[in-house]
Tab-separated table of C-alpha atoms in Angstrom:
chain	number	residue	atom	x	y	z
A	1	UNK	CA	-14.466	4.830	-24.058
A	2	UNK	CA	-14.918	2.385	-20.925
A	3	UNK	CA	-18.289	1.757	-20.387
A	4	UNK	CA	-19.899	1.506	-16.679
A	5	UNK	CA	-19.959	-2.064	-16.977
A	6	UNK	CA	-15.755	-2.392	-16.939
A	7	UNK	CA	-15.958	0.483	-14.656
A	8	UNK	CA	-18.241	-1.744	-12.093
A	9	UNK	CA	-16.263	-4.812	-13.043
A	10	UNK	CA	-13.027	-2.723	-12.215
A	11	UNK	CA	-14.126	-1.647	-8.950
A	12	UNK	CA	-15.319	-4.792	-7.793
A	13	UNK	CA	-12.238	-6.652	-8.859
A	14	UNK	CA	-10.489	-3.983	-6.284
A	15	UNK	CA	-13.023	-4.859	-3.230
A	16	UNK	CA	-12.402	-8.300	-3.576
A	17	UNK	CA	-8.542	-7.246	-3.231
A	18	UNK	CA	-8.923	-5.179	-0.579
A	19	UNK	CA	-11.324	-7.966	1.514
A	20	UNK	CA	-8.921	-10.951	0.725
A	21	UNK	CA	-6.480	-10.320	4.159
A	22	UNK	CA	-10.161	-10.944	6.079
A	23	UNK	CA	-11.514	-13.679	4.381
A	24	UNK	CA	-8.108	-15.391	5.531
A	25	UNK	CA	-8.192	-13.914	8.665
A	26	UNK	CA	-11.802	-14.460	9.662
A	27	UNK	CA	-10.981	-17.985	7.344
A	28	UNK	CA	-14.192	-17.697	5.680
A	29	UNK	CA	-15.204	-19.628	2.412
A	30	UNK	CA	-14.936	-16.697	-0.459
A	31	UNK	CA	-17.958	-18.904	-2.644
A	32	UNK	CA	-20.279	-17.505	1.005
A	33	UNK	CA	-19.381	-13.987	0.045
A	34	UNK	CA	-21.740	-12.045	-2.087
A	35	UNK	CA	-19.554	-8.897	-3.732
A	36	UNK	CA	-22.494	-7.668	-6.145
A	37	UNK	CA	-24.267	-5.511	-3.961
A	38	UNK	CA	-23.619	-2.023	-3.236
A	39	UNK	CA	-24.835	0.123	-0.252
A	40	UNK	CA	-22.974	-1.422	1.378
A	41	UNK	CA	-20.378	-3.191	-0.525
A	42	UNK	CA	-19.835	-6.727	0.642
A	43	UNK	CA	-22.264	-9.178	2.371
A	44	UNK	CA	-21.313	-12.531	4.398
A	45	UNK	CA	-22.870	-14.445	6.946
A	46	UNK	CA	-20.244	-14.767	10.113
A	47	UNK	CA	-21.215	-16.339	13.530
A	48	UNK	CA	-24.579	-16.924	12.019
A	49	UNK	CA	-25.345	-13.219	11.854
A	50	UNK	CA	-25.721	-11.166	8.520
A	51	UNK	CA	-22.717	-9.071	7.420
A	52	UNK	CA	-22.443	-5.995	5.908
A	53	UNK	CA	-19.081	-4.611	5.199
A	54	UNK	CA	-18.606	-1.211	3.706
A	55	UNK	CA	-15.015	-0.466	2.168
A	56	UNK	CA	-13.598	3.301	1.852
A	57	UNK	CA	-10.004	4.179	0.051
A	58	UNK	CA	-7.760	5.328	2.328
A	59	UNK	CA	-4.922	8.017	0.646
A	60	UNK	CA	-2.653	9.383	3.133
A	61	UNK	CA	-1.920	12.666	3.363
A	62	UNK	CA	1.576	12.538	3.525
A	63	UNK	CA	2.057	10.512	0.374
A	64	UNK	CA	4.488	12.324	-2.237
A	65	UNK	CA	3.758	10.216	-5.203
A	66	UNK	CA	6.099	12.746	-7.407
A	67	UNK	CA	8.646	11.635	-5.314
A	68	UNK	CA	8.539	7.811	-5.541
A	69	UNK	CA	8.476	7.929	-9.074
A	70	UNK	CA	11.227	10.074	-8.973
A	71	UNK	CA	13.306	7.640	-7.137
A	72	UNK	CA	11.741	4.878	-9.174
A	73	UNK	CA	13.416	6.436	-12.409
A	74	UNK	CA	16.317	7.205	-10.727
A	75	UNK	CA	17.099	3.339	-10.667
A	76	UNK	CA	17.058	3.268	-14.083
A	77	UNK	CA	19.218	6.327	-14.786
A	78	UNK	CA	22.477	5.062	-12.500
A	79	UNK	CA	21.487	1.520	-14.269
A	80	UNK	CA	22.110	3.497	-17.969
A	81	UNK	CA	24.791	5.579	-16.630
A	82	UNK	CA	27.080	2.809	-15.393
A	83	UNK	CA	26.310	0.333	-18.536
A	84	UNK	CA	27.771	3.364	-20.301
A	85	UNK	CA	30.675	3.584	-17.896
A	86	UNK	CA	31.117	-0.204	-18.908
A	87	UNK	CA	30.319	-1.444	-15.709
A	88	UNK	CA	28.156	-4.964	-16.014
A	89	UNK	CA	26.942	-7.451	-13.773
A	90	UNK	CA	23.823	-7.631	-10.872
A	91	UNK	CA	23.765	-5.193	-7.919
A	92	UNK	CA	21.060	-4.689	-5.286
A	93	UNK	CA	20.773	-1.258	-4.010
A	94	UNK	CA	19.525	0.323	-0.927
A	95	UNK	CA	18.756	3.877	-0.309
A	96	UNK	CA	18.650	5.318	2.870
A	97	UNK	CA	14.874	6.765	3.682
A	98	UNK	CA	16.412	10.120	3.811
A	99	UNK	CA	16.503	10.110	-0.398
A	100	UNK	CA	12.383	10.778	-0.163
A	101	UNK	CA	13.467	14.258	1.210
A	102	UNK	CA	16.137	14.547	-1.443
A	103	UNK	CA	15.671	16.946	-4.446
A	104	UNK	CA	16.676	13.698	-7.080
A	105	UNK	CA	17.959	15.667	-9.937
A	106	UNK	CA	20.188	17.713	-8.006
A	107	UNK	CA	22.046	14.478	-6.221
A	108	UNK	CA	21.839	12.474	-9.268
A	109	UNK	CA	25.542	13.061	-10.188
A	110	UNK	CA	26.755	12.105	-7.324
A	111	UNK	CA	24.854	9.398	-6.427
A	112	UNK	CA	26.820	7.896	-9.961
A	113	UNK	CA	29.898	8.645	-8.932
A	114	UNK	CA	29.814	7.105	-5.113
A	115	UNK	CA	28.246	4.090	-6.655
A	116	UNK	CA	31.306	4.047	-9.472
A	117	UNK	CA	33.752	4.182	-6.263
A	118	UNK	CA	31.665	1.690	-4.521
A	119	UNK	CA	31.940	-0.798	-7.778
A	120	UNK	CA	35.525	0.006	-7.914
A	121	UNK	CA	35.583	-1.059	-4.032
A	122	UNK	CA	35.487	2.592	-2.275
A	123	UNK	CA	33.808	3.050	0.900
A	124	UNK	CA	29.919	4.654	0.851
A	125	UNK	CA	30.609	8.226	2.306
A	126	UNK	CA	29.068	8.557	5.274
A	127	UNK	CA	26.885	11.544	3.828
A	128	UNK	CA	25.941	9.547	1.379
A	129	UNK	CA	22.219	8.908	0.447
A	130	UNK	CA	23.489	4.901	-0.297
A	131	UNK	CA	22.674	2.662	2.433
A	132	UNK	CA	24.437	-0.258	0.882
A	133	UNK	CA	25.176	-1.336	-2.488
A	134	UNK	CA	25.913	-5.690	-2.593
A	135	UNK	CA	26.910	-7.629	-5.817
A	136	UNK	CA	24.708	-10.559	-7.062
A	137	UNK	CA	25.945	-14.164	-7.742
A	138	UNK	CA	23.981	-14.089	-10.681
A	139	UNK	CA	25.578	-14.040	-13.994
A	140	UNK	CA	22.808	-13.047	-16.223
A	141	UNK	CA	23.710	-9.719	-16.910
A	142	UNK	CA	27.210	-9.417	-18.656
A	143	UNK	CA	26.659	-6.957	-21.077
A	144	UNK	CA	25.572	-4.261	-18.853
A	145	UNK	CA	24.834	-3.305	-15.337
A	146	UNK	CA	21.530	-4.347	-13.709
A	147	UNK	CA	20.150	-2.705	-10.642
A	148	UNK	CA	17.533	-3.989	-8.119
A	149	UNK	CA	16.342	-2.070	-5.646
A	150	UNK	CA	16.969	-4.213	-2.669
A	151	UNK	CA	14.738	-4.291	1.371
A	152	UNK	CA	12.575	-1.648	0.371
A	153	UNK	CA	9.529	-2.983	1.457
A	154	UNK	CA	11.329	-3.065	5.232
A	155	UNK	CA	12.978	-0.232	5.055
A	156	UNK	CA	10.369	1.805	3.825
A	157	UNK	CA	6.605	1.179	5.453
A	158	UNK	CA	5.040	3.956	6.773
A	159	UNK	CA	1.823	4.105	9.241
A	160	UNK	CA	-0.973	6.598	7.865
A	161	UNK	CA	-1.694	9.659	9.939
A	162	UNK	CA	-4.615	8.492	12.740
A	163	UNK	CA	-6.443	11.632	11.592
A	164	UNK	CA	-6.483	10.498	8.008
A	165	UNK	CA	-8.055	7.030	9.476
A	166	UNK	CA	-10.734	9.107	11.467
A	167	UNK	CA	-11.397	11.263	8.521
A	168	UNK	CA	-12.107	7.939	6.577
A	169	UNK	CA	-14.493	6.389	9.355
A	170	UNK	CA	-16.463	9.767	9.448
A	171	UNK	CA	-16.848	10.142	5.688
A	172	UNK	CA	-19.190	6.032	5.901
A	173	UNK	CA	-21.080	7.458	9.215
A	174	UNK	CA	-22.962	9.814	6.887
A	175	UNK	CA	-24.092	6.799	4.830
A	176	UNK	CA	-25.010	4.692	7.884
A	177	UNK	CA	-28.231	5.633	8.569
A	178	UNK	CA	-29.137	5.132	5.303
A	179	UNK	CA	-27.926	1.984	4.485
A	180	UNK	CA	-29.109	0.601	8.305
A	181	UNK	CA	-32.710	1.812	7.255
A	182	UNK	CA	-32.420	-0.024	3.469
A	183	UNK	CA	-31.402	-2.839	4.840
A	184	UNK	CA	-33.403	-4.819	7.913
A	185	UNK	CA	-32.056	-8.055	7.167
A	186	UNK	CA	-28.022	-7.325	8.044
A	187	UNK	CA	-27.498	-7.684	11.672
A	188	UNK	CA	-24.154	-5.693	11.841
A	189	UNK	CA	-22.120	-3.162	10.134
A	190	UNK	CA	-18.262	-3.569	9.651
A	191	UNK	CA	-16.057	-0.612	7.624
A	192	UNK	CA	-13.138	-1.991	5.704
A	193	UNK	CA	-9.992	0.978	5.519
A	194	UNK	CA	-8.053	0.299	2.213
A	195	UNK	CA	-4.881	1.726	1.485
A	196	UNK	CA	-5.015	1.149	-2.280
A	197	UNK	CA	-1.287	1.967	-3.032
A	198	UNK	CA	2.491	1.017	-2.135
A	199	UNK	CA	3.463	4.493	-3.111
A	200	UNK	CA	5.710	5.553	-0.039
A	201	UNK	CA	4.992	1.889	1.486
A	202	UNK	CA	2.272	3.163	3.536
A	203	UNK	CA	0.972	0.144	5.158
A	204	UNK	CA	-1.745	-1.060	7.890
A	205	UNK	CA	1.461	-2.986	9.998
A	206	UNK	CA	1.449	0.359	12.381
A	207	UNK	CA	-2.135	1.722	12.765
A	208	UNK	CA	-2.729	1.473	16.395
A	209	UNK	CA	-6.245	0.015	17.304
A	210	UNK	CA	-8.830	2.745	18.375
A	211	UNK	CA	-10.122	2.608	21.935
A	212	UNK	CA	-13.390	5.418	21.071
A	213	UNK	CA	-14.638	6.798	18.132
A	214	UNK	CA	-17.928	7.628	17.108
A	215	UNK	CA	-19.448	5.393	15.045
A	216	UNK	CA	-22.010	2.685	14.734
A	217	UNK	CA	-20.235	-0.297	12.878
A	218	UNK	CA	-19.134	-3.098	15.113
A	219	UNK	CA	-15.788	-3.890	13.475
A	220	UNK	CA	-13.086	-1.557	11.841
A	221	UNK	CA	-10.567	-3.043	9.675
A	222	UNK	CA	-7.640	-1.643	7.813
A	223	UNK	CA	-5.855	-3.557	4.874
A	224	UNK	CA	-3.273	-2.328	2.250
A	225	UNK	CA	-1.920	-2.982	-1.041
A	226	UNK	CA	0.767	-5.783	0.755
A	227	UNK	CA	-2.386	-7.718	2.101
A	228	UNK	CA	-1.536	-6.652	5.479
A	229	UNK	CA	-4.847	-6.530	8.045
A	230	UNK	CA	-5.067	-5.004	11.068
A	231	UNK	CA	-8.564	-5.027	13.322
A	232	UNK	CA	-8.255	-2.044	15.107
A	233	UNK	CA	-11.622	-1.308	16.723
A	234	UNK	CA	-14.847	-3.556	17.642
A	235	UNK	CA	-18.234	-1.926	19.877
């Protein structure tokens, strides 16, 4: 069994992720940085005032986890079902963002057989839940049929809900007070938004900055698994 140690060595191994798109955009040195306090989480000196940074998971609401892994094993099920066909060689796929709506194992079929008549130089139906399917120069794989999954990242980011943000800024008020009265030597309070997964691509790219919202930390930042940062509100 883990013991609190690895637990603690876990979670501050994740901070440090989460802070890295503002120590390169603030360009501060990462040896200034203390990570081994708690309450709050992170403490740096910046403009020659004392720095405490606070950091709170962000999990959308809207994320359907069941349904990106669904569509993460689907990959691998046309890959299997066309090496069996006999089909070889490298393909990158794209799906159009309507297949996260898709019940998977009821299209499965004939998601195969568009992408045989695709290999075989058919036209995607226009129904189709294929955006485009493109053959690699690559000649590594002649024994069966490889598939990668191809602009995903672009095709795919999503901005989290602004509730979901606001929900996350009024969960570290509570702690505020306390951590304000603790600690007399940190001139301001910053809150760090971390959006701890790519499941669904949700990303910090479209999270509009906030012109009110009650709080008392100076700075509000959101980052995300792609090391995106965003500074959407200062006091």
């Amino acid at each position: 069994m883990p013991n609190n140690s690895d637990h603690q060595d876990r979670q501050k191994a994740f901070e440090k992720y989460a802070f890295n798109p503002i120590l390169n955009l603030l360009g501060l040195d990462i040896s200034c940085v203390n990570f081994d306090e708690e309450r709050p989480d992170i403490r740096f000196i910046y403009n020659g005032k004392h720095i405490g940074l606070e950091i709170v998971d962000c999990y959308p609401s809207k994320f359907n986890i069941a349904t990106e892994v669904s569509v993460n094993n689907l990959y691998q099920e046309i890959e299997d079902a066309l090496t069996a066909k006999g089909f070889v060689g490298d393909y990158k796929l794209c799906f159009k963002e309507s297949i996260y709506k898709a019940r998977i194992n009821s299209i499965k079929r004939v998601l195969i057989s568009e992408l045989e008549g695709v290999i075989n130089g058919n036209d995607i139906p226009s129904t189709s839940y294929i955006d485009s399917m493109e053959k690699s120069a690559s000649t590594l794989y002649t024994d069966r049929l490889k598939i990668h999954p191809y602009e995903r990242y672009m095709r795919m980011l999503h901005t989290p809900p602004l509730e979901d943000i606001v929900e996350c800024i009024n969960k570290k008020n509570k702690l505020l007070s306390g951590y304000i009265e603790q600690n007399t030597d940190i001139n301001e309070y910053w809150l760090l938004i971390y959006i701890p997964t790519n499941n669904n691509y949700y990303s910090a790219q479209g999270v509009k900055s906030l012109e009110t919202i009650e709080t008392e930390y100076k700075k509000i930042f959101v980052t995300d698994y792609l090391q995106r940062v965003k500074h959407i509100y200062e006091k």
